[in-house]
PDB file of C-alpha atoms in Angstrom:
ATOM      1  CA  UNK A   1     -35.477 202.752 128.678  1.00  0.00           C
ATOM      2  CA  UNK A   2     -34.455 203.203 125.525  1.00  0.00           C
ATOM      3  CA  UNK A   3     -30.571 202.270 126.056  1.00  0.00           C
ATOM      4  CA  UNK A   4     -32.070 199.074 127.817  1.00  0.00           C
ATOM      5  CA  UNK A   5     -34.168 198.526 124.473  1.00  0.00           C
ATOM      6  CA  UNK A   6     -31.231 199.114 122.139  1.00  0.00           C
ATOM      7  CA  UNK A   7     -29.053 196.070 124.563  1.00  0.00           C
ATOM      8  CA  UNK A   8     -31.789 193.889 124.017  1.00  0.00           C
ATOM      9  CA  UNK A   9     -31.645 194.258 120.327  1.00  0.00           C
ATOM     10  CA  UNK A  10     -28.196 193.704 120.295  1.00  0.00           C
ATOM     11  CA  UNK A  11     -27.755 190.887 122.288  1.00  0.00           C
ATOM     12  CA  UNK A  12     -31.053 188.923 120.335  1.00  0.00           C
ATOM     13  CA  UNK A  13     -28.712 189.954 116.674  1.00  0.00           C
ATOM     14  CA  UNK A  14     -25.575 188.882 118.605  1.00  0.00           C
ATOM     15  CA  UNK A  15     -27.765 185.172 119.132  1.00  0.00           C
ATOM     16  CA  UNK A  16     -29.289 184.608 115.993  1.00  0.00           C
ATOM     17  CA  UNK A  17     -26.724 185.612 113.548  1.00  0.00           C
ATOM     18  CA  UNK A  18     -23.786 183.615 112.824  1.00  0.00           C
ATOM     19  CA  UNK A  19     -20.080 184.339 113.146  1.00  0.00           C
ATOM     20  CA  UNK A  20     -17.942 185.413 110.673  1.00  0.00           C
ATOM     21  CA  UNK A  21     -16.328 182.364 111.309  1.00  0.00           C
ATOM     22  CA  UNK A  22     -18.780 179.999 110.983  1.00  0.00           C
ATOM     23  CA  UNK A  23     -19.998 181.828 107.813  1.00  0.00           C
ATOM     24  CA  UNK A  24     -16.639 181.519 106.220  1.00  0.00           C
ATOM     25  CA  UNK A  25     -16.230 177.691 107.099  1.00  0.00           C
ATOM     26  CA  UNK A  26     -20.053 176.826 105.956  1.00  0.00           C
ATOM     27  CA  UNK A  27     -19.250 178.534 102.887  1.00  0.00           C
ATOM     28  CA  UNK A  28     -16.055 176.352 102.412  1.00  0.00           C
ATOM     29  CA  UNK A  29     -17.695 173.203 103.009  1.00  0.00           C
ATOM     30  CA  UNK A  30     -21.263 173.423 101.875  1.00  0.00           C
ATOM     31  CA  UNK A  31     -20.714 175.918  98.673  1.00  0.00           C
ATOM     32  CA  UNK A  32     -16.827 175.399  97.537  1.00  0.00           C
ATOM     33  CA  UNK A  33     -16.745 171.321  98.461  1.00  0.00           C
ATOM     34  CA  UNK A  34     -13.498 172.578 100.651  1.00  0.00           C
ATOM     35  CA  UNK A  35     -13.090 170.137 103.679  1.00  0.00           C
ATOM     36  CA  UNK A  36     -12.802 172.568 106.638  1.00  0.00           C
ATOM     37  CA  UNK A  37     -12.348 171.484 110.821  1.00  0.00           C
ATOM     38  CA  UNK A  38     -11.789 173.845 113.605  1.00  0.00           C
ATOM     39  CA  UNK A  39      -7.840 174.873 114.448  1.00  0.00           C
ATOM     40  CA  UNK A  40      -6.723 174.448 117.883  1.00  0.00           C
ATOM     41  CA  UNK A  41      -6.634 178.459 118.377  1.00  0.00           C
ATOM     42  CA  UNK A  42      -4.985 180.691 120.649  1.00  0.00           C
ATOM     43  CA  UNK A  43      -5.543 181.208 124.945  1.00  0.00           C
ATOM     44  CA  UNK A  44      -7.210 184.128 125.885  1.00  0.00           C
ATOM     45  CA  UNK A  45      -4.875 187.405 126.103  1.00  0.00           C
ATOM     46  CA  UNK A  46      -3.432 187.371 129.430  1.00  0.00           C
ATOM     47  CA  UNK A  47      -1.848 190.487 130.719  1.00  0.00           C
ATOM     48  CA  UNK A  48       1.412 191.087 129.488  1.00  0.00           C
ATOM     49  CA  UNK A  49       4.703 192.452 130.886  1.00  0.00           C
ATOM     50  CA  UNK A  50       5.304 195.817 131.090  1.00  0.00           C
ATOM     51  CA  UNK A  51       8.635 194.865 128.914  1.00  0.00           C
ATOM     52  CA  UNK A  52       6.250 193.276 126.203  1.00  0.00           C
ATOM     53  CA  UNK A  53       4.018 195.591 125.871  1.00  0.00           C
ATOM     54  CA  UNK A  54       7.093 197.951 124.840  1.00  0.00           C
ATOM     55  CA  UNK A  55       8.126 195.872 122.741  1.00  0.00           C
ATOM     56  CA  UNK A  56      11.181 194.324 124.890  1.00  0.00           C
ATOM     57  CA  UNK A  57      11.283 190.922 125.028  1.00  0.00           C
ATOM     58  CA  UNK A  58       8.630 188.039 123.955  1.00  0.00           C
ATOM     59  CA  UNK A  59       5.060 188.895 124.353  1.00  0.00           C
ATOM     60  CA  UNK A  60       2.954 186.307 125.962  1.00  0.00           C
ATOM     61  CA  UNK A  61      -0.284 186.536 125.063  1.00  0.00           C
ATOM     62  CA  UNK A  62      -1.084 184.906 121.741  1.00  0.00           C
ATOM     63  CA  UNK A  63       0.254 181.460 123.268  1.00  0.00           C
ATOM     64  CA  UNK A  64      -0.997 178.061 121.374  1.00  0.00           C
ATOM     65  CA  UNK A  65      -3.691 176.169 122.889  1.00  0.00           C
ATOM     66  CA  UNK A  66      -2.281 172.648 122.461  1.00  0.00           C
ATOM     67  CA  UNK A  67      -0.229 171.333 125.478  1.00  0.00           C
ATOM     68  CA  UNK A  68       3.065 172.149 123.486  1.00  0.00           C
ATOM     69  CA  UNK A  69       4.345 175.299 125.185  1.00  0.00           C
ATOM     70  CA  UNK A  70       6.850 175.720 122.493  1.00  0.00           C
ATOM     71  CA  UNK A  71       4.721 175.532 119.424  1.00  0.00           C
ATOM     72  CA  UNK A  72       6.107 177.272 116.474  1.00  0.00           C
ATOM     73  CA  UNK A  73       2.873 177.519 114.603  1.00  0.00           C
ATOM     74  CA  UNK A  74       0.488 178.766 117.710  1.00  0.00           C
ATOM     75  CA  UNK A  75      -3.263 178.501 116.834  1.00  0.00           C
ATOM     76  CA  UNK A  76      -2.620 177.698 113.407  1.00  0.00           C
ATOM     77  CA  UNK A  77      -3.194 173.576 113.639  1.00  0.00           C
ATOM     78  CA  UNK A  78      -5.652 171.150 114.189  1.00  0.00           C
ATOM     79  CA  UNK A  79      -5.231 169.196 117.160  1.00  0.00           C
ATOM     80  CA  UNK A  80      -8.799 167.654 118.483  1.00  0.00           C
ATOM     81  CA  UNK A  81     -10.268 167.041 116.466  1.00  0.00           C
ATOM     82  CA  UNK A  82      -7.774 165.870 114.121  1.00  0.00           C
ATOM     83  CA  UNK A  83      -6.991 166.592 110.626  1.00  0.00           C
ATOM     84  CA  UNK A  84      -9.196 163.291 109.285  1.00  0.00           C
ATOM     85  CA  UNK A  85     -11.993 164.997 110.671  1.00  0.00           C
ATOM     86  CA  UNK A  86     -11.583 167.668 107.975  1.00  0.00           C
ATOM     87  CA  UNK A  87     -15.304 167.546 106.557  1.00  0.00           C
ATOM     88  CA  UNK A  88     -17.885 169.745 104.153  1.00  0.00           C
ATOM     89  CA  UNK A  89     -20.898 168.341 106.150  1.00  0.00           C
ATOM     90  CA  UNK A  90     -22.670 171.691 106.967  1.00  0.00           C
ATOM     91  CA  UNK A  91     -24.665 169.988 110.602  1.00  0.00           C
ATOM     92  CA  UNK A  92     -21.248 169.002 111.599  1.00  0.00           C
ATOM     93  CA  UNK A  93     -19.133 172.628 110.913  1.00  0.00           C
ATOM     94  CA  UNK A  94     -22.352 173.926 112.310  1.00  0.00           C
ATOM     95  CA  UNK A  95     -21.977 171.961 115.936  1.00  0.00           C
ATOM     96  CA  UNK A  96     -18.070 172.441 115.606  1.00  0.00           C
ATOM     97  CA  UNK A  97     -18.172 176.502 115.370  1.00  0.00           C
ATOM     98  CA  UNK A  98     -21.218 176.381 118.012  1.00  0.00           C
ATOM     99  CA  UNK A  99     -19.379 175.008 121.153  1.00  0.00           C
ATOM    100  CA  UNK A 100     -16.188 177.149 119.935  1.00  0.00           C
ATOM    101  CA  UNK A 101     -16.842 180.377 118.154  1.00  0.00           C
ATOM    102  CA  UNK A 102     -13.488 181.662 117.785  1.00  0.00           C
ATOM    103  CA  UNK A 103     -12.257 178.939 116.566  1.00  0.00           C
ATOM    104  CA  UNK A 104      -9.609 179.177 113.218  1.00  0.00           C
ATOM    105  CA  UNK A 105     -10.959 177.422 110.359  1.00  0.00           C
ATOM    106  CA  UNK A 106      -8.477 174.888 108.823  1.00  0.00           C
ATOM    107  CA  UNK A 107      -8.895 172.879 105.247  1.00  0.00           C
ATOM    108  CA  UNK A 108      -6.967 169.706 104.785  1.00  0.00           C
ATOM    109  CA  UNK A 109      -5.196 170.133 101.491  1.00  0.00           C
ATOM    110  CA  UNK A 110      -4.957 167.899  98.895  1.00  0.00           C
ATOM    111  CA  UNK A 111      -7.447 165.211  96.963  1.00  0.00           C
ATOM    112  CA  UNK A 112      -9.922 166.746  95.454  1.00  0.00           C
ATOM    113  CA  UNK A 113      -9.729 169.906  98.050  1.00  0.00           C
ATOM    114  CA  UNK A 114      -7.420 172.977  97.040  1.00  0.00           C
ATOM    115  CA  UNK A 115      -2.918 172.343  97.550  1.00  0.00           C
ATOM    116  CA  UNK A 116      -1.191 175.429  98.516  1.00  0.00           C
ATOM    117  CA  UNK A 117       2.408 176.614  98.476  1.00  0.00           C
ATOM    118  CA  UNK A 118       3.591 178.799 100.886  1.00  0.00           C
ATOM    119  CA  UNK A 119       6.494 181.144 101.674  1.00  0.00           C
ATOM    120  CA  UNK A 120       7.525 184.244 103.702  1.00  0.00           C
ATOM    121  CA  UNK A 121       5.174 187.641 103.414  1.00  0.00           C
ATOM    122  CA  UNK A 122       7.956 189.749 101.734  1.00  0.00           C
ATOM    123  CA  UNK A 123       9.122 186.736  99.005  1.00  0.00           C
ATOM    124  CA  UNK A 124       5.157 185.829  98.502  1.00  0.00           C
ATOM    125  CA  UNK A 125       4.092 189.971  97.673  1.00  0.00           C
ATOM    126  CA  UNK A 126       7.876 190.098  94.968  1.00  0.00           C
ATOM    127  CA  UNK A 127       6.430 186.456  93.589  1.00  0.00           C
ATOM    128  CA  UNK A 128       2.724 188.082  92.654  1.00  0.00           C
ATOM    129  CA  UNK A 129       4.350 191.476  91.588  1.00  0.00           C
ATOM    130  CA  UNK A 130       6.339 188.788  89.629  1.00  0.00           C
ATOM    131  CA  UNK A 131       3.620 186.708  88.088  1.00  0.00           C
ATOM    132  CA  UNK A 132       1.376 189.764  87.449  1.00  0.00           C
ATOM    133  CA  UNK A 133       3.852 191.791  85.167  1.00  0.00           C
ATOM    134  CA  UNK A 134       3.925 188.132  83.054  1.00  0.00           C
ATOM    135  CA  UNK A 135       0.075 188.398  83.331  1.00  0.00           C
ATOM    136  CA  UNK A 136      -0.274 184.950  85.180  1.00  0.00           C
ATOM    137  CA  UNK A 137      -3.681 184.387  86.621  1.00  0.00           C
ATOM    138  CA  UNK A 138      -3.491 183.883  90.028  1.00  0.00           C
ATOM    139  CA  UNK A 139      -5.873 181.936  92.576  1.00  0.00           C
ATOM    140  CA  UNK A 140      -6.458 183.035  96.173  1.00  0.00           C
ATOM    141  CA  UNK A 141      -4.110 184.306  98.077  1.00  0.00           C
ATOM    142  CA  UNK A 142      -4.120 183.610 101.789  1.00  0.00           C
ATOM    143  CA  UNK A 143      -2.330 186.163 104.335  1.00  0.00           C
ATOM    144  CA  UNK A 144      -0.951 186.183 107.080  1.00  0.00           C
ATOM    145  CA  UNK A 145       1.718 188.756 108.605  1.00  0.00           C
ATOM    146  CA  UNK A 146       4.460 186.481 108.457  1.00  0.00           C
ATOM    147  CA  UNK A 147       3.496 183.678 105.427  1.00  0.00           C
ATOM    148  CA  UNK A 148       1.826 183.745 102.222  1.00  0.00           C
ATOM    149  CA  UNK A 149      -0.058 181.295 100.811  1.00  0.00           C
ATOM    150  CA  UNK A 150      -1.351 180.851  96.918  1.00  0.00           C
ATOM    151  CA  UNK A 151      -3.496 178.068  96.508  1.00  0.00           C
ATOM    152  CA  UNK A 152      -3.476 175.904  93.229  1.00  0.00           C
ATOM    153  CA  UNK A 153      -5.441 173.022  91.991  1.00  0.00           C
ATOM    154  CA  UNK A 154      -4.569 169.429  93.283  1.00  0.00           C
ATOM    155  CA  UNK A 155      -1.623 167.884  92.897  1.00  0.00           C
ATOM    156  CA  UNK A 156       0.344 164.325  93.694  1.00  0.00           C
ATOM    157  CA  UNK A 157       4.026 163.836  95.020  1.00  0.00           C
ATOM    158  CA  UNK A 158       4.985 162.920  91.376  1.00  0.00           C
ATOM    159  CA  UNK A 159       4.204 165.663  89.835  1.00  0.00           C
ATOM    160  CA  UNK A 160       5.784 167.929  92.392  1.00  0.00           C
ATOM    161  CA  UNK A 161       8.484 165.941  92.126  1.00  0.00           C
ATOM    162  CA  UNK A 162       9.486 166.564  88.585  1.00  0.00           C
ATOM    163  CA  UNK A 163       8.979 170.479  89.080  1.00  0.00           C
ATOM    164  CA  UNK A 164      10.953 170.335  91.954  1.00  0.00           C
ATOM    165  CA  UNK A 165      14.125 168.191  90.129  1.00  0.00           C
ATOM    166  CA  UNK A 166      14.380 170.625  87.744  1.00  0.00           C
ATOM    167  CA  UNK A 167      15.113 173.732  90.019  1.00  0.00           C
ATOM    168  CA  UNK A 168      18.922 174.474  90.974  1.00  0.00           C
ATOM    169  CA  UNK A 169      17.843 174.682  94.239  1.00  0.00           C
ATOM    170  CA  UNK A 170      14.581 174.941  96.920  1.00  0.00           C
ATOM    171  CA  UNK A 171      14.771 177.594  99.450  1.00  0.00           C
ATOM    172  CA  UNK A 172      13.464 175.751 103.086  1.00  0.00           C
ATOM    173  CA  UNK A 173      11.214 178.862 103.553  1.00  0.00           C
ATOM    174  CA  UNK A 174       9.236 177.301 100.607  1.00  0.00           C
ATOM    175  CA  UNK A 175       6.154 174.644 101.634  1.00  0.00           C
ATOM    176  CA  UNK A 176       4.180 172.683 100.232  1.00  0.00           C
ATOM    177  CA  UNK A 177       0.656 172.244 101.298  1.00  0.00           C
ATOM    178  CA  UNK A 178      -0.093 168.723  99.749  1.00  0.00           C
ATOM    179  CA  UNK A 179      -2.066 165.745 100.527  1.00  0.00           C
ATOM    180  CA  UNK A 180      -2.223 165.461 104.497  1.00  0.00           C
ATOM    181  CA  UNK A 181      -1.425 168.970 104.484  1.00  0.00           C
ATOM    182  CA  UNK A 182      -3.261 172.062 105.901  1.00  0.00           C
ATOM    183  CA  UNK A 183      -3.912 176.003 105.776  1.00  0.00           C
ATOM    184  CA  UNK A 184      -5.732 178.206 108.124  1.00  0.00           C
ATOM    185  CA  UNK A 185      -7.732 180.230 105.953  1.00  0.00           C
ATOM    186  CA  UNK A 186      -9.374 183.792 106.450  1.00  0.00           C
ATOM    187  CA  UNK A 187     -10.848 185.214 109.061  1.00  0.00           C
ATOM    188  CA  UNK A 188      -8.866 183.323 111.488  1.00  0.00           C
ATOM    189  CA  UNK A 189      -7.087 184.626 113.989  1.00  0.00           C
ATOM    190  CA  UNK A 190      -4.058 183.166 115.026  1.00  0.00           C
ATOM    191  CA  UNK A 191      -0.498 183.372 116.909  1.00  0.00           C
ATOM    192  CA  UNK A 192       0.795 185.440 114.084  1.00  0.00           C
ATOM    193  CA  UNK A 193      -2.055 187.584 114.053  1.00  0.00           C
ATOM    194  CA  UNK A 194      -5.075 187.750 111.798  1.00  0.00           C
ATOM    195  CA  UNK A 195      -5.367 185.608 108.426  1.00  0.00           C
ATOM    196  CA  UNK A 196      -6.501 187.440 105.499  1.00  0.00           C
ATOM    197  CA  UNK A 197      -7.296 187.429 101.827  1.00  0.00           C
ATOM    198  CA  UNK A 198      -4.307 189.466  99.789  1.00  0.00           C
ATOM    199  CA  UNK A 199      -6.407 188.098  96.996  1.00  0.00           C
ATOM    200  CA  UNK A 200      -9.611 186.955  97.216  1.00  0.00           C
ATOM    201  CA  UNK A 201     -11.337 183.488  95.747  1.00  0.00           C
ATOM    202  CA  UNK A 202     -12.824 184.405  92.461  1.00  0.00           C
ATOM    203  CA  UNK A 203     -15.402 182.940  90.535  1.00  0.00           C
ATOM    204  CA  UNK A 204     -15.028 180.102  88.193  1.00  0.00           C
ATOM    205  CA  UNK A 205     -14.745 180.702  84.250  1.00  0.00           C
ATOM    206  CA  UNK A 206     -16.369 177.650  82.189  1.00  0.00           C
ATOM    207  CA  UNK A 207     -14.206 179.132  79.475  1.00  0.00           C
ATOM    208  CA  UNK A 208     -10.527 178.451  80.992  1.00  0.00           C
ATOM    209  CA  UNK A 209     -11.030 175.744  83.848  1.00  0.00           C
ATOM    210  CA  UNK A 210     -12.323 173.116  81.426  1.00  0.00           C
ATOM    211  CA  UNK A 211      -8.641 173.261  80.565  1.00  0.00           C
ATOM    212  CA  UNK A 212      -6.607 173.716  83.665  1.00  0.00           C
ATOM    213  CA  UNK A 213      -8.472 170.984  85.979  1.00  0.00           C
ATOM    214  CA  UNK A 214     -11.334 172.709  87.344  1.00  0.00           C
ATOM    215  CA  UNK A 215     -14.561 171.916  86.538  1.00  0.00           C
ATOM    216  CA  UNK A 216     -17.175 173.305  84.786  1.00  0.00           C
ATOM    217  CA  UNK A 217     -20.077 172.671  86.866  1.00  0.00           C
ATOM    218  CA  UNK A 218     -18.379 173.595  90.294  1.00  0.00           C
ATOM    219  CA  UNK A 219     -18.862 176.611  92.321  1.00  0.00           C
ATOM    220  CA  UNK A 220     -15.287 176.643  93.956  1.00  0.00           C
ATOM    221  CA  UNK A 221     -13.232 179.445  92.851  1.00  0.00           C
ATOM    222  CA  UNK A 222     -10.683 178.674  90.020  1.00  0.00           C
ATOM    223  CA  UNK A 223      -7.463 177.356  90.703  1.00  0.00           C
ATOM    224  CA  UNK A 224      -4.103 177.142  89.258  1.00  0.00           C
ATOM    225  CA  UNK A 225      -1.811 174.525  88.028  1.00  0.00           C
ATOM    226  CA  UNK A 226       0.952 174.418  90.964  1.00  0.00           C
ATOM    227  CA  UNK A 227       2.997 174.351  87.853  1.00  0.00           C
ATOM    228  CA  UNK A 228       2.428 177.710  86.589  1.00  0.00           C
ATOM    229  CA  UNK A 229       3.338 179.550  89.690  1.00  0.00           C
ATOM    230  CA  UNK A 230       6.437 177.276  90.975  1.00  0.00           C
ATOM    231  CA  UNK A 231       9.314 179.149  89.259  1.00  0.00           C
ATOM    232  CA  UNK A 232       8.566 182.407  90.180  1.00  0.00           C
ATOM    233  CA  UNK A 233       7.925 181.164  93.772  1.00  0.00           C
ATOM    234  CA  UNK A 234      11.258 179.507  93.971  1.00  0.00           C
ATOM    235  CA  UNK A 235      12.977 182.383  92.121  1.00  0.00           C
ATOM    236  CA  UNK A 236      11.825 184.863  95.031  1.00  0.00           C
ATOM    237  CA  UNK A 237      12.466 182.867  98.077  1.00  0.00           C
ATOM    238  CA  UNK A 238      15.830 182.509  96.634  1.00  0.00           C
ATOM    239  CA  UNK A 239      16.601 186.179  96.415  1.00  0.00           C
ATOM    240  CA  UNK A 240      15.062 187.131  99.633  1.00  0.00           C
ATOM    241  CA  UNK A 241      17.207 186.621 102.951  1.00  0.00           C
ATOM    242  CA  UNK A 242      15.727 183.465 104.528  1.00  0.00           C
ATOM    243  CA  UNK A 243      14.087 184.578 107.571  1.00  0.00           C
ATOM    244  CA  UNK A 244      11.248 182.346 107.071  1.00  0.00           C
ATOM    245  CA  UNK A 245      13.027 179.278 107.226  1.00  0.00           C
ATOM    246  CA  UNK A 246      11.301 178.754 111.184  1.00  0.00           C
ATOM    247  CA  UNK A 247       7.995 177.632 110.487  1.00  0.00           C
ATOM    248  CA  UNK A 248       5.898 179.648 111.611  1.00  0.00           C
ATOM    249  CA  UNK A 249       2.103 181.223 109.753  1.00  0.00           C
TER     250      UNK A 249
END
């Protein structure tokens, strides 16, 4: 009786409580003002090969859900809805996360929402070890086992323009997560595996974002100037052997 009790319980928590999920992308939209939409995800894992679950040959079951069988970037994209859809209206992330559950959480970068610049997982952890023995502050840092991804305040094509002009050269492995752009962020799961903070949003300071484009008044962590970060960036994706050059997150 009592097992049958302690099922109930569990199954009425397992109803009314939220998901991580849709915690994470209310939180986004309603409290940061960070336009968020549901990825396309990953199929259900299928039973793999005896080979693959070895560790010889491809493994099959973390296989994109769009209709591209070859997708480079499985579960880590919006496809319907589409990435104008991107929105902070809490009733619509709400409906969104209710019919899929599971679903990745996506922000469209760019305008007054969060850019990002991206690069391979053993470039992005020499960049921070980088910028933190300079004492840079940092933003979030968004992880995955293959990319990482340090998010910085808005910025425009000009202006990444000139910082880009002035480098020797820009290593292919490096992106940039602009205007029309996108990042899954935490606690997606995806292709690659699961997305995670390496460094967690932090609270705004009144005393340095009145300076360096955030504002005082908003609740969405503090962000970077894209040019503060860039060189280092750049300088580790040079010296690191270019295995990320395949987009993939």
């Amino acid at each position: 009786m009592r097992e049958i009790l302690g099922r109930r319980r569990k199954l009425l928590f397992r109803r009314g409580g939220r998901s991580a999920l849709l915690g994470a992308a209310l939180h986004c939209a309603t409290e940061w003002q960070w336009p968020v939409l549901p990825g396309v995800g990953i199929r259900p894992a299928g039973r793999q090969p005896a080979g693959a679950r070895l560790g010889l040959g491809e493994r099959t079951g973390r296989r994109c859900s769009c209709p591209d069988p070859d997708c480079v970037v499985p579960g880590a994209h919006p496809f319907d809805p589409g990435l104008l859809a991107a929105t902070t209206d809490a009733r619509m992330v709400r409906w969104w996360w209710a019919n899929r559950p599971d679903a990745p959480i996506v922000l469209a970068t760019g305008g007054r929402a969060p850019c990002a610049v991206s690069l391979p997982a053993v470039a992005g952890a020499r960049a921070l070890a980088a910028l933190d023995h300079f004492g840079v502050r940092l933003g979030p840092v968004v992880a995955t086992p293959t990319r990482w991804s340090l998010l910085v305040s808005p910025y425009d094509l000009a202006e990444l323009g000139e910082l880009l002009h002035s480098q020797d050269w820009v290593p292919s492995s490096l992106r940039f997560h602009g205007e029309g752009g996108y990042l899954v962020l935490p606690p997606s799961q995806i292709g690659a595996g699961r997305v995670r903070w390496e460094r967690p949003p932090a609270s705004p300071k009144l005393s340095t974002s009145i300076g360096q484009g955030g504002s005082p008044s908003s609740a969405a962590p503090w962000l970077p100037k894209v040019s503060t970060i860039v060189d280092a960036l750049v300088m580790a994706s040079t010296s690191t052997p270019d295995g990320g050059s395949r987009l993939a997150y």
